[in-house]
């Protein structure tokens, strides 16, 4: 669940923030009802999202065998649209009146529609293709894990939508020059990411060669596009909102009409609430892209092997030491020096599950215990402890054993024969 949530937040936040930011700075000076330009931007975003879904479906069905045939022209068009939008936004920052109508407003909205459509088209396919990973090998179709992944995926989309809406409502209350400057910086960041993506594609297909500082810069941007750069973009948009918050702290000038004063107080109160909500949204975004991603990517370590005795060709484990129902790991050094790891667990009902610390599918990656389940370290599949000792799926490879008095015994011949699994 958390993995799907973090992936959607990392991949879709920037397009949604871009949509909200452009909705703030490209609003008509006197909007009436639902402006045509706003409908055009929404339609362009929906078109890009729909095209991204179709492209993802064609990729998943192998109808498109060469992604670069579509991706390179699409990214090149995105870079061109970014450049046009940057120029127009810079003109609006320098000459604010140009945005009140005329050719600059037409070009600004047209380029914004193109950028939004292409941005969603570029971001959506990777998110949609996650649907193919909701059911992992060996799992049932309607399992709790599959439902949790769908929940994380859905909540991720909802979260980025809510964040964009909060940013939009707060940014509308910011000073217009600062808001336009912040959006200009945001579009510049988006253009940098798209340009880097195009350079990476051209380099990987050997249509262009990058070396030295250019290559290292491309690698850094690629590795940090969903982390440092995404957080920086969200922070840039927050700066005008902070200024708007500080303005609300000023003393309200004396007014002869009490109703106007009450309206001013209520307006300032709403501004502070939206800005605080935006700050909370940024904090949640930072936590998602730092703490949550670190937790998801954390590689679990296997517990150290526990002691046992070997005598007369038999490994003996005291039953009292494995009566807690938890996973116990042991290691045997074979004749050729190979370390053979094996697991023992007391299952419900009093029976024992014994198997190698390896499986047919994932090899000797090992298992660890978490939340009452035994989990494969390589594929992250949760194993029901009751099935340990049986063949199939990602279960530990079974090994013969006997219970003799107060000990669980395994012959060293069986362990020696298992050395090839760990070799």
mmCIF file of C-alpha atoms in Angstrom:
data_model
loop_
_atom_site.group_PDB
_atom_site.id
_atom_site.type_symbol
_atom_site.label_atom_id
_atom_site.label_comp_id
_atom_site.label_asym_id
_atom_site.label_seq_id
_atom_site.Cartn_x
_atom_site.Cartn_y
_atom_site.Cartn_z
ATOM 1 C CA UNK A 1 0.000 0.000 0.000
ATOM 2 C CA UNK A 2 2.628 2.530 1.046
ATOM 3 C CA UNK A 3 4.788 1.709 -1.958
ATOM 4 C CA UNK A 4 1.936 2.428 -4.389
ATOM 5 C CA UNK A 5 0.995 5.610 -2.519
ATOM 6 C CA UNK A 6 4.552 6.953 -2.597
ATOM 7 C CA UNK A 7 4.949 6.113 -6.294
ATOM 8 C CA UNK A 8 1.774 7.995 -7.290
ATOM 9 C CA UNK A 9 2.694 11.022 -5.168
ATOM 10 C CA UNK A 10 6.184 11.116 -6.671
ATOM 11 C CA UNK A 11 4.983 10.762 -10.244
ATOM 12 C CA UNK A 12 1.802 12.867 -10.326
ATOM 13 C CA UNK A 13 2.340 15.770 -7.909
ATOM 14 C CA UNK A 14 4.226 17.975 -10.373
ATOM 15 C CA UNK A 15 1.596 17.822 -13.178
ATOM 16 C CA UNK A 16 -1.185 18.561 -10.687
ATOM 17 C CA UNK A 17 0.738 21.471 -9.134
ATOM 18 C CA UNK A 18 1.451 22.806 -12.613
ATOM 19 C CA UNK A 19 -2.264 22.705 -13.412
ATOM 20 C CA UNK A 20 -3.129 24.570 -10.194
ATOM 21 C CA UNK A 21 -0.374 27.162 -10.683
ATOM 22 C CA UNK A 22 -1.375 27.998 -14.258
ATOM 23 C CA UNK A 23 -5.014 28.266 -13.159
ATOM 24 C CA UNK A 24 -3.954 30.998 -10.737
ATOM 25 C CA UNK A 25 -1.834 33.199 -13.018
ATOM 26 C CA UNK A 26 -3.801 32.796 -16.258
ATOM 27 C CA UNK A 27 -7.169 33.734 -14.812
ATOM 28 C CA UNK A 28 -8.938 36.568 -16.696
ATOM 29 C CA UNK A 29 -8.874 39.985 -14.941
ATOM 30 C CA UNK A 30 -12.675 39.896 -14.503
ATOM 31 C CA UNK A 31 -13.768 36.259 -14.677
ATOM 32 C CA UNK A 32 -17.447 35.587 -15.138
ATOM 33 C CA UNK A 33 -18.749 32.100 -14.476
ATOM 34 C CA UNK A 34 -16.441 29.374 -15.751
ATOM 35 C CA UNK A 35 -13.996 31.051 -18.159
ATOM 36 C CA UNK A 36 -13.392 29.445 -21.534
ATOM 37 C CA UNK A 37 -9.641 29.380 -20.901
ATOM 38 C CA UNK A 38 -10.135 27.396 -17.672
ATOM 39 C CA UNK A 39 -12.289 24.876 -19.522
ATOM 40 C CA UNK A 40 -9.634 24.601 -22.216
ATOM 41 C CA UNK A 41 -6.892 23.825 -19.673
ATOM 42 C CA UNK A 42 -9.083 21.221 -17.962
ATOM 43 C CA UNK A 43 -9.889 19.649 -21.318
ATOM 44 C CA UNK A 44 -6.225 19.588 -22.320
ATOM 45 C CA UNK A 45 -5.274 17.909 -19.034
ATOM 46 C CA UNK A 46 -8.046 15.342 -19.451
ATOM 47 C CA UNK A 47 -6.916 14.713 -23.022
ATOM 48 C CA UNK A 48 -3.329 14.136 -21.894
ATOM 49 C CA UNK A 49 -4.488 11.847 -19.094
ATOM 50 C CA UNK A 50 -6.665 9.830 -21.458
ATOM 51 C CA UNK A 51 -3.918 9.569 -24.061
ATOM 52 C CA UNK A 52 -1.515 8.419 -21.336
ATOM 53 C CA UNK A 53 -3.941 5.664 -20.301
ATOM 54 C CA UNK A 54 -4.274 4.495 -23.917
ATOM 55 C CA UNK A 55 -0.491 4.547 -24.385
ATOM 56 C CA UNK A 56 -0.008 2.535 -21.175
ATOM 57 C CA UNK A 57 -2.561 -0.023 -22.347
ATOM 58 C CA UNK A 58 -0.834 -0.338 -25.729
ATOM 59 C CA UNK A 59 2.510 -0.840 -23.988
ATOM 60 C CA UNK A 60 1.110 -3.463 -21.615
ATOM 61 C CA UNK A 61 -0.530 -5.358 -24.493
ATOM 62 C CA UNK A 62 2.715 -5.244 -26.535
ATOM 63 C CA UNK A 63 0.906 -3.414 -29.336
ATOM 64 C CA UNK A 64 3.728 -0.851 -29.167
ATOM 65 C CA UNK A 65 7.103 -2.569 -29.189
ATOM 66 C CA UNK A 66 9.257 0.571 -29.507
ATOM 67 C CA UNK A 67 8.464 3.129 -26.829
ATOM 68 C CA UNK A 68 11.119 5.545 -28.056
ATOM 69 C CA UNK A 69 9.185 5.979 -31.310
ATOM 70 C CA UNK A 70 6.481 7.708 -29.256
ATOM 71 C CA UNK A 71 8.419 9.022 -26.266
ATOM 72 C CA UNK A 72 11.119 10.994 -28.069
ATOM 73 C CA UNK A 73 8.724 13.044 -30.282
ATOM 74 C CA UNK A 74 6.401 13.560 -27.299
ATOM 75 C CA UNK A 75 9.191 14.797 -25.026
ATOM 76 C CA UNK A 76 10.629 16.987 -27.800
ATOM 77 C CA UNK A 77 7.202 18.583 -28.279
ATOM 78 C CA UNK A 78 6.945 19.039 -24.502
ATOM 79 C CA UNK A 79 10.300 20.856 -24.368
ATOM 80 C CA UNK A 80 9.199 23.194 -27.174
ATOM 81 C CA UNK A 81 5.888 23.937 -25.431
ATOM 82 C CA UNK A 82 7.752 24.543 -22.153
ATOM 83 C CA UNK A 83 10.030 27.051 -23.894
ATOM 84 C CA UNK A 84 7.111 28.998 -25.383
ATOM 85 C CA UNK A 85 5.290 29.070 -22.053
ATOM 86 C CA UNK A 86 8.445 30.250 -20.284
ATOM 87 C CA UNK A 87 8.822 33.150 -22.686
ATOM 88 C CA UNK A 88 5.186 34.187 -22.309
ATOM 89 C CA UNK A 89 5.254 33.947 -18.511
ATOM 90 C CA UNK A 90 8.458 35.991 -18.398
ATOM 91 C CA UNK A 91 6.708 38.622 -20.517
ATOM 92 C CA UNK A 92 3.757 38.630 -18.095
ATOM 93 C CA UNK A 93 6.112 39.136 -15.151
ATOM 94 C CA UNK A 94 7.824 42.072 -16.886
ATOM 95 C CA UNK A 95 4.650 43.541 -18.428
ATOM 96 C CA UNK A 96 1.690 42.486 -16.222
ATOM 97 C CA UNK A 97 -0.896 44.248 -18.419
ATOM 98 C CA UNK A 98 -0.066 41.943 -21.328
ATOM 99 C CA UNK A 99 -1.977 39.190 -19.588
ATOM 100 C CA UNK A 100 -5.261 41.131 -19.634
ATOM 101 C CA UNK A 101 -6.032 40.222 -23.231
ATOM 102 C CA UNK A 102 -4.690 40.248 -26.748
ATOM 103 C CA UNK A 103 -2.210 37.897 -28.381
ATOM 104 C CA UNK A 104 -0.129 37.355 -25.224
ATOM 105 C CA UNK A 105 -3.129 35.943 -23.331
ATOM 106 C CA UNK A 106 -4.012 33.713 -26.303
ATOM 107 C CA UNK A 107 -0.440 32.404 -26.640
ATOM 108 C CA UNK A 108 -0.124 31.946 -22.873
ATOM 109 C CA UNK A 109 -3.277 29.849 -22.615
ATOM 110 C CA UNK A 110 -2.539 27.880 -25.801
ATOM 111 C CA UNK A 111 0.980 27.019 -24.645
ATOM 112 C CA UNK A 112 -0.360 26.204 -21.150
ATOM 113 C CA UNK A 113 -2.851 23.757 -22.659
ATOM 114 C CA UNK A 114 -0.085 22.099 -24.675
ATOM 115 C CA UNK A 115 2.229 21.845 -21.658
ATOM 116 C CA UNK A 116 -0.505 20.384 -19.426
ATOM 117 C CA UNK A 117 -1.610 17.830 -22.019
ATOM 118 C CA UNK A 118 1.945 16.674 -22.646
ATOM 119 C CA UNK A 119 2.887 16.711 -18.937
ATOM 120 C CA UNK A 120 -0.018 14.417 -18.034
ATOM 121 C CA UNK A 121 0.669 12.234 -21.060
ATOM 122 C CA UNK A 122 4.272 11.791 -19.905
ATOM 123 C CA UNK A 123 3.442 11.105 -16.239
ATOM 124 C CA UNK A 124 0.322 8.923 -16.430
ATOM 125 C CA UNK A 125 1.602 5.758 -18.216
ATOM 126 C CA UNK A 126 4.085 4.810 -15.486
ATOM 127 C CA UNK A 127 1.337 5.188 -12.882
ATOM 128 C CA UNK A 128 -1.204 3.163 -14.865
ATOM 129 C CA UNK A 129 1.291 0.360 -15.493
ATOM 130 C CA UNK A 130 1.447 -0.149 -11.734
ATOM 131 C CA UNK A 131 -1.941 -1.825 -12.069
ATOM 132 C CA UNK A 132 -0.170 -4.843 -13.558
ATOM 133 C CA UNK A 133 1.799 -5.259 -10.318
ATOM 134 C CA UNK A 134 -1.210 -5.339 -7.976
ATOM 135 C CA UNK A 135 -1.174 -9.150 -7.962
ATOM 136 C CA UNK A 136 2.216 -10.748 -7.393
ATOM 137 C CA UNK A 137 3.119 -14.305 -8.427
ATOM 138 C CA UNK A 138 1.632 -16.883 -6.097
ATOM 139 C CA UNK A 139 -1.031 -14.546 -4.668
ATOM 140 C CA UNK A 140 -4.777 -14.976 -4.985
ATOM 141 C CA UNK A 141 -6.661 -12.532 -7.196
ATOM 142 C CA UNK A 142 -8.782 -11.166 -4.345
ATOM 143 C CA UNK A 143 -6.229 -11.026 -1.561
ATOM 144 C CA UNK A 144 -5.894 -8.468 1.214
ATOM 145 C CA UNK A 145 -2.491 -7.423 -0.157
ATOM 146 C CA UNK A 146 -3.981 -6.697 -3.584
ATOM 147 C CA UNK A 147 -6.769 -4.626 -2.039
ATOM 148 C CA UNK A 148 -4.250 -2.670 0.028
ATOM 149 C CA UNK A 149 -2.224 -1.895 -3.100
ATOM 150 C CA UNK A 150 -5.349 -0.616 -4.847
ATOM 151 C CA UNK A 151 -6.147 1.476 -1.771
ATOM 152 C CA UNK A 152 -2.647 2.994 -1.725
ATOM 153 C CA UNK A 153 -2.885 3.730 -5.458
ATOM 154 C CA UNK A 154 -6.285 5.410 -5.092
ATOM 155 C CA UNK A 155 -5.346 7.396 -1.987
ATOM 156 C CA UNK A 156 -2.197 8.626 -3.778
ATOM 157 C CA UNK A 157 -4.266 10.099 -6.624
ATOM 158 C CA UNK A 158 -6.677 11.677 -4.153
ATOM 159 C CA UNK A 159 -3.804 13.130 -2.116
ATOM 160 C CA UNK A 160 -2.146 14.904 -5.051
ATOM 161 C CA UNK A 161 -5.536 16.260 -6.157
ATOM 162 C CA UNK A 162 -6.241 17.652 -2.694
ATOM 163 C CA UNK A 163 -2.740 19.148 -2.470
ATOM 164 C CA UNK A 164 -3.165 20.893 -5.827
ATOM 165 C CA UNK A 165 -6.578 22.262 -4.794
ATOM 166 C CA UNK A 166 -5.209 23.612 -1.501
ATOM 167 C CA UNK A 167 -2.288 25.239 -3.305
ATOM 168 C CA UNK A 168 -4.693 26.793 -5.811
ATOM 169 C CA UNK A 169 -6.938 28.301 -3.137
ATOM 170 C CA UNK A 170 -3.990 29.670 -1.164
ATOM 171 C CA UNK A 171 -2.076 31.003 -4.197
ATOM 172 C CA UNK A 172 -5.131 32.972 -5.343
ATOM 173 C CA UNK A 173 -4.681 35.123 -2.244
ATOM 174 C CA UNK A 174 -0.983 35.821 -2.895
ATOM 175 C CA UNK A 175 0.301 39.024 -4.517
ATOM 176 C CA UNK A 176 -0.046 38.644 -8.289
ATOM 177 C CA UNK A 177 3.566 39.634 -9.213
ATOM 178 C CA UNK A 178 5.003 37.142 -6.714
ATOM 179 C CA UNK A 179 2.601 34.423 -7.823
ATOM 180 C CA UNK A 180 3.555 34.901 -11.482
ATOM 181 C CA UNK A 181 7.261 34.838 -10.614
ATOM 182 C CA UNK A 182 6.829 31.620 -8.610
ATOM 183 C CA UNK A 183 4.931 29.983 -11.472
ATOM 184 C CA UNK A 184 7.657 31.095 -13.874
ATOM 185 C CA UNK A 185 10.231 29.324 -11.690
ATOM 186 C CA UNK A 186 7.987 26.236 -11.486
ATOM 187 C CA UNK A 187 7.666 26.051 -15.283
ATOM 188 C CA UNK A 188 11.449 26.470 -15.544
ATOM 189 C CA UNK A 189 11.866 23.462 -13.214
ATOM 190 C CA UNK A 190 9.404 21.436 -15.287
ATOM 191 C CA UNK A 191 11.239 22.453 -18.472
ATOM 192 C CA UNK A 192 14.531 21.354 -16.898
ATOM 193 C CA UNK A 193 13.101 17.928 -16.089
ATOM 194 C CA UNK A 194 11.679 17.482 -19.592
ATOM 195 C CA UNK A 195 14.915 18.650 -21.211
ATOM 196 C CA UNK A 196 16.884 16.215 -19.070
ATOM 197 C CA UNK A 197 14.501 13.406 -20.025
ATOM 198 C CA UNK A 198 14.961 14.210 -23.719
ATOM 199 C CA UNK A 199 18.752 14.302 -23.309
ATOM 200 C CA UNK A 200 18.686 10.943 -21.531
ATOM 201 C CA UNK A 201 16.599 9.373 -24.290
ATOM 202 C CA UNK A 202 18.832 10.741 -27.039
ATOM 203 C CA UNK A 203 21.916 9.568 -25.152
ATOM 204 C CA UNK A 204 20.533 6.062 -24.533
ATOM 205 C CA UNK A 205 19.593 5.677 -28.219
ATOM 206 C CA UNK A 206 23.026 7.068 -29.253
ATOM 207 C CA UNK A 207 21.479 9.947 -31.147
ATOM 208 C CA UNK A 208 23.481 12.320 -28.959
ATOM 209 C CA UNK A 209 26.490 11.893 -26.725
ATOM 210 C CA UNK A 210 26.887 13.500 -23.314
ATOM 211 C CA UNK A 211 30.069 13.395 -21.311
ATOM 212 C CA UNK A 212 31.735 15.096 -18.394
ATOM 213 C CA UNK A 213 29.701 17.640 -16.451
ATOM 214 C CA UNK A 214 26.697 17.421 -18.780
ATOM 215 C CA UNK A 215 26.406 13.674 -18.232
ATOM 216 C CA UNK A 216 26.806 13.992 -14.453
ATOM 217 C CA UNK A 217 24.193 16.772 -14.358
ATOM 218 C CA UNK A 218 21.772 14.616 -16.335
ATOM 219 C CA UNK A 219 22.262 11.711 -13.909
ATOM 220 C CA UNK A 220 21.751 13.964 -10.860
ATOM 221 C CA UNK A 221 18.515 15.467 -12.187
ATOM 222 C CA UNK A 222 17.225 12.027 -13.178
ATOM 223 C CA UNK A 223 17.963 10.566 -9.738
ATOM 224 C CA UNK A 224 16.377 13.491 -7.864
ATOM 225 C CA UNK A 225 13.365 14.392 -10.009
ATOM 226 C CA UNK A 226 10.862 12.834 -7.575
ATOM 227 C CA UNK A 227 12.696 13.935 -4.445
ATOM 228 C CA UNK A 228 14.764 17.087 -4.128
ATOM 229 C CA UNK A 229 13.467 18.760 -7.299
ATOM 230 C CA UNK A 230 9.811 17.977 -6.583
ATOM 231 C CA UNK A 231 10.084 19.373 -3.051
ATOM 232 C CA UNK A 232 11.902 22.455 -4.375
ATOM 233 C CA UNK A 233 9.099 23.071 -6.889
ATOM 234 C CA UNK A 234 6.413 22.803 -4.194
ATOM 235 C CA UNK A 235 8.426 25.117 -1.918
ATOM 236 C CA UNK A 236 8.778 27.762 -4.632
ATOM 237 C CA UNK A 237 5.000 27.896 -5.028
ATOM 238 C CA UNK A 238 4.604 28.274 -1.265
ATOM 239 C CA UNK A 239 6.716 31.457 -1.047
ATOM 240 C CA UNK A 240 4.023 33.877 -2.367
ATOM 241 C CA UNK A 241 1.530 32.259 -0.011
ATOM 242 C CA UNK A 242 3.809 32.944 2.957
ATOM 243 C CA UNK A 243 3.954 36.584 1.896
ATOM 244 C CA UNK A 244 0.150 36.639 1.741
ATOM 245 C CA UNK A 245 0.072 35.159 5.260
ATOM 246 C CA UNK A 246 2.399 37.858 6.578
ATOM 247 C CA UNK A 247 0.247 40.567 5.002
ATOM 248 C CA UNK A 248 -2.745 39.327 6.997
ATOM 249 C CA UNK A 249 -0.810 39.983 10.213
ATOM 250 C CA UNK A 250 -0.714 43.718 9.580
ATOM 251 C CA UNK A 251 -2.995 46.025 11.479
ATOM 252 C CA UNK A 252 -6.358 46.527 9.822
ATOM 253 C CA UNK A 253 -6.814 50.214 8.992
ATOM 254 C CA UNK A 254 -9.689 52.023 10.595
ATOM 255 C CA UNK A 255 -12.839 51.977 8.508
ATOM 256 C CA UNK A 256 -16.100 53.801 8.994
ATOM 257 C CA UNK A 257 -18.159 50.822 7.861
ATOM 258 C CA UNK A 258 -18.104 47.945 10.395
ATOM 259 C CA UNK A 259 -19.320 45.505 7.746
ATOM 260 C CA UNK A 260 -16.228 46.169 5.604
ATOM 261 C CA UNK A 261 -14.007 45.602 8.610
ATOM 262 C CA UNK A 262 -15.713 42.286 9.397
ATOM 263 C CA UNK A 263 -15.311 41.227 5.772
ATOM 264 C CA UNK A 264 -11.620 42.120 5.896
ATOM 265 C CA UNK A 265 -11.137 40.110 9.097
ATOM 266 C CA UNK A 266 -12.953 37.099 7.622
ATOM 267 C CA UNK A 267 -10.914 37.308 4.404
ATOM 268 C CA UNK A 268 -7.645 37.421 6.315
ATOM 269 C CA UNK A 269 -8.740 34.490 8.453
ATOM 270 C CA UNK A 270 -9.500 32.403 5.331
ATOM 271 C CA UNK A 271 -6.141 33.345 3.823
ATOM 272 C CA UNK A 272 -4.285 32.187 6.913
ATOM 273 C CA UNK A 273 -6.196 28.899 6.955
ATOM 274 C CA UNK A 274 -5.435 28.125 3.307
ATOM 275 C CA UNK A 275 -1.771 29.046 3.690
ATOM 276 C CA UNK A 276 -1.444 26.891 6.818
ATOM 277 C CA UNK A 277 -3.124 24.032 4.956
ATOM 278 C CA UNK A 278 -0.638 24.497 2.101
ATOM 279 C CA UNK A 279 2.243 24.370 4.561
ATOM 280 C CA UNK A 280 0.826 21.162 6.031
ATOM 281 C CA UNK A 281 0.502 19.755 2.508
ATOM 282 C CA UNK A 282 4.142 20.581 1.782
ATOM 283 C CA UNK A 283 5.194 18.939 5.054
ATOM 284 C CA UNK A 284 3.233 15.816 4.104
ATOM 285 C CA UNK A 285 4.866 15.827 0.660
ATOM 286 C CA UNK A 286 8.331 16.126 2.204
ATOM 287 C CA UNK A 287 7.572 13.293 4.625
ATOM 288 C CA UNK A 288 6.305 11.108 1.778
ATOM 289 C CA UNK A 289 9.344 11.670 -0.425
ATOM 290 C CA UNK A 290 11.896 11.300 2.410
ATOM 291 C CA UNK A 291 10.784 9.276 5.434
ATOM 292 C CA UNK A 292 8.223 7.089 3.658
ATOM 293 C CA UNK A 293 10.479 6.382 0.675
ATOM 294 C CA UNK A 294 13.337 5.472 3.042
ATOM 295 C CA UNK A 295 11.065 3.065 4.927
ATOM 296 C CA UNK A 296 9.862 1.471 1.688
ATOM 297 C CA UNK A 297 13.377 1.092 0.286
ATOM 298 C CA UNK A 298 14.851 -0.150 3.549
ATOM 299 C CA UNK A 299 16.444 -3.538 2.987
ATOM 300 C CA UNK A 300 15.688 -5.862 5.922
ATOM 301 C CA UNK A 301 18.625 -7.680 7.451
ATOM 302 C CA UNK A 302 18.512 -11.355 8.293
ATOM 303 C CA UNK A 303 18.852 -12.320 11.930
ATOM 304 C CA UNK A 304 22.060 -14.006 13.041
ATOM 305 C CA UNK A 305 22.096 -17.836 13.108
ATOM 306 C CA UNK A 306 21.321 -19.341 16.495
ATOM 307 C CA UNK A 307 23.482 -21.998 18.205
ATOM 308 C CA UNK A 308 22.687 -25.721 18.122
ATOM 309 C CA UNK A 309 24.617 -28.963 18.571
ATOM 310 C CA UNK A 310 25.933 -31.472 16.037
ATOM 311 C CA UNK A 311 26.781 -35.018 17.104
ATOM 312 C CA UNK A 312 27.019 -38.357 15.308
ATOM 313 C CA UNK A 313 25.940 -36.919 11.977
ATOM 314 C CA UNK A 314 22.856 -35.200 13.393
ATOM 315 C CA UNK A 315 22.039 -31.542 14.039
ATOM 316 C CA UNK A 316 20.026 -31.210 17.254
ATOM 317 C CA UNK A 317 17.881 -28.189 18.225
ATOM 318 C CA UNK A 318 16.359 -27.958 21.712
ATOM 319 C CA UNK A 319 12.563 -27.798 21.341
ATOM 320 C CA UNK A 320 12.319 -25.459 24.333
ATOM 321 C CA UNK A 321 14.267 -22.807 22.406
ATOM 322 C CA UNK A 322 11.820 -22.789 19.484
ATOM 323 C CA UNK A 323 8.595 -22.979 21.488
ATOM 324 C CA UNK A 324 7.838 -19.250 21.112
ATOM 325 C CA UNK A 325 6.277 -19.617 17.663
ATOM 326 C CA UNK A 326 8.765 -17.237 16.023
ATOM 327 C CA UNK A 327 11.153 -17.871 13.140
ATOM 328 C CA UNK A 328 14.547 -19.299 14.114
ATOM 329 C CA UNK A 329 17.516 -19.350 11.755
ATOM 330 C CA UNK A 330 20.464 -21.749 11.855
ATOM 331 C CA UNK A 331 23.580 -22.246 9.757
ATOM 332 C CA UNK A 332 25.592 -25.373 8.952
ATOM 333 C CA UNK A 333 29.009 -25.296 7.327
ATOM 334 C CA UNK A 334 29.197 -28.011 4.664
ATOM 335 C CA UNK A 335 32.303 -30.012 3.820
ATOM 336 C CA UNK A 336 33.316 -27.617 0.998
ATOM 337 C CA UNK A 337 32.881 -24.575 3.224
ATOM 338 C CA UNK A 338 29.415 -23.560 1.960
ATOM 339 C CA UNK A 339 27.124 -22.100 4.624
ATOM 340 C CA UNK A 340 23.760 -23.873 4.560
ATOM 341 C CA UNK A 341 21.050 -21.828 6.293
ATOM 342 C CA UNK A 342 17.847 -23.437 7.479
ATOM 343 C CA UNK A 343 14.733 -22.295 9.335
ATOM 344 C CA UNK A 344 12.577 -23.776 12.082
ATOM 345 C CA UNK A 345 9.243 -22.476 13.385
ATOM 346 C CA UNK A 346 6.597 -23.885 15.717
ATOM 347 C CA UNK A 347 3.277 -23.683 13.862
ATOM 348 C CA UNK A 348 -0.227 -23.509 15.265
ATOM 349 C CA UNK A 349 -1.352 -26.930 16.381
ATOM 350 C CA UNK A 350 2.052 -27.929 17.692
ATOM 351 C CA UNK A 351 3.646 -29.050 14.422
ATOM 352 C CA UNK A 352 6.976 -27.732 13.154
ATOM 353 C CA UNK A 353 7.849 -26.061 9.878
ATOM 354 C CA UNK A 354 11.397 -26.785 8.733
ATOM 355 C CA UNK A 355 13.000 -25.654 5.499
ATOM 356 C CA UNK A 356 16.037 -24.113 3.925
ATOM 357 C CA UNK A 357 16.497 -20.342 4.094
ATOM 358 C CA UNK A 358 15.939 -20.328 0.326
ATOM 359 C CA UNK A 359 13.245 -21.065 -2.237
ATOM 360 C CA UNK A 360 13.088 -22.378 -5.798
ATOM 361 C CA UNK A 361 11.982 -19.020 -7.223
ATOM 362 C CA UNK A 362 14.257 -16.539 -5.426
ATOM 363 C CA UNK A 363 17.218 -18.688 -4.444
ATOM 364 C CA UNK A 364 19.089 -18.138 -1.168
ATOM 365 C CA UNK A 365 17.836 -14.574 -0.611
ATOM 366 C CA UNK A 366 16.470 -15.570 2.795
ATOM 367 C CA UNK A 367 13.384 -14.845 4.874
ATOM 368 C CA UNK A 368 12.593 -12.577 7.772
ATOM 369 C CA UNK A 369 9.647 -12.341 10.169
ATOM 370 C CA UNK A 370 7.337 -9.324 10.260
ATOM 371 C CA UNK A 371 3.853 -8.898 11.751
ATOM 372 C CA UNK A 372 3.441 -12.625 12.276
ATOM 373 C CA UNK A 373 4.325 -13.523 8.698
ATOM 374 C CA UNK A 374 7.463 -14.896 7.096
ATOM 375 C CA UNK A 375 8.509 -12.662 4.190
ATOM 376 C CA UNK A 376 10.868 -13.409 1.321
ATOM 377 C CA UNK A 377 13.620 -10.800 1.284
ATOM 378 C CA UNK A 378 13.901 -10.706 -2.515
ATOM 379 C CA UNK A 379 10.301 -10.638 -3.785
ATOM 380 C CA UNK A 380 8.585 -9.362 -0.599
ATOM 381 C CA UNK A 381 5.979 -12.138 -0.712
ATOM 382 C CA UNK A 382 4.439 -12.901 2.682
ATOM 383 C CA UNK A 383 4.454 -16.613 3.538
ATOM 384 C CA UNK A 384 1.838 -18.046 5.854
ATOM 385 C CA UNK A 385 3.855 -19.813 8.603
ATOM 386 C CA UNK A 386 1.394 -22.723 8.438
ATOM 387 C CA UNK A 387 2.639 -23.544 4.908
ATOM 388 C CA UNK A 388 6.329 -23.750 5.831
ATOM 389 C CA UNK A 389 7.441 -27.305 5.252
ATOM 390 C CA UNK A 390 5.330 -27.699 2.119
ATOM 391 C CA UNK A 391 6.494 -27.298 -1.466
ATOM 392 C CA UNK A 392 5.228 -24.634 -3.844
ATOM 393 C CA UNK A 393 5.228 -20.893 -4.475
ATOM 394 C CA UNK A 394 7.857 -18.940 -2.610
ATOM 395 C CA UNK A 395 7.840 -21.304 0.378
ATOM 396 C CA UNK A 396 11.173 -22.318 1.904
ATOM 397 C CA UNK A 397 12.506 -25.517 0.344
ATOM 398 C CA UNK A 398 11.391 -28.295 2.735
ATOM 399 C CA UNK A 399 13.983 -30.459 4.461
ATOM 400 C CA UNK A 400 13.442 -33.753 6.278
ATOM 401 C CA UNK A 401 13.543 -33.730 10.072
ATOM 402 C CA UNK A 402 12.425 -35.758 13.069
ATOM 403 C CA UNK A 403 11.375 -34.935 16.600
ATOM 404 C CA UNK A 404 13.300 -37.071 19.064
ATOM 405 C CA UNK A 405 12.354 -36.527 22.690
ATOM 406 C CA UNK A 406 13.124 -32.936 23.503
ATOM 407 C CA UNK A 407 15.031 -32.205 20.296
ATOM 408 C CA UNK A 408 14.318 -31.538 16.628
ATOM 409 C CA UNK A 409 16.929 -33.357 14.568
ATOM 410 C CA UNK A 410 18.144 -33.007 10.986
ATOM 411 C CA UNK A 411 20.780 -35.303 9.504
ATOM 412 C CA UNK A 412 23.977 -33.647 8.336
ATOM 413 C CA UNK A 413 23.662 -35.682 5.119
ATOM 414 C CA UNK A 414 20.465 -33.734 4.320
ATOM 415 C CA UNK A 415 22.254 -30.457 5.026
ATOM 416 C CA UNK A 416 25.257 -31.505 2.918
ATOM 417 C CA UNK A 417 22.916 -32.350 0.037
ATOM 418 C CA UNK A 418 21.386 -28.865 0.316
ATOM 419 C CA UNK A 419 24.739 -27.079 -0.049
ATOM 420 C CA UNK A 420 24.274 -26.698 -3.800
ATOM 421 C CA UNK A 421 21.348 -24.339 -3.190
ATOM 422 C CA UNK A 422 23.706 -21.886 -1.420
ATOM 423 C CA UNK A 423 26.794 -22.482 -3.543
#
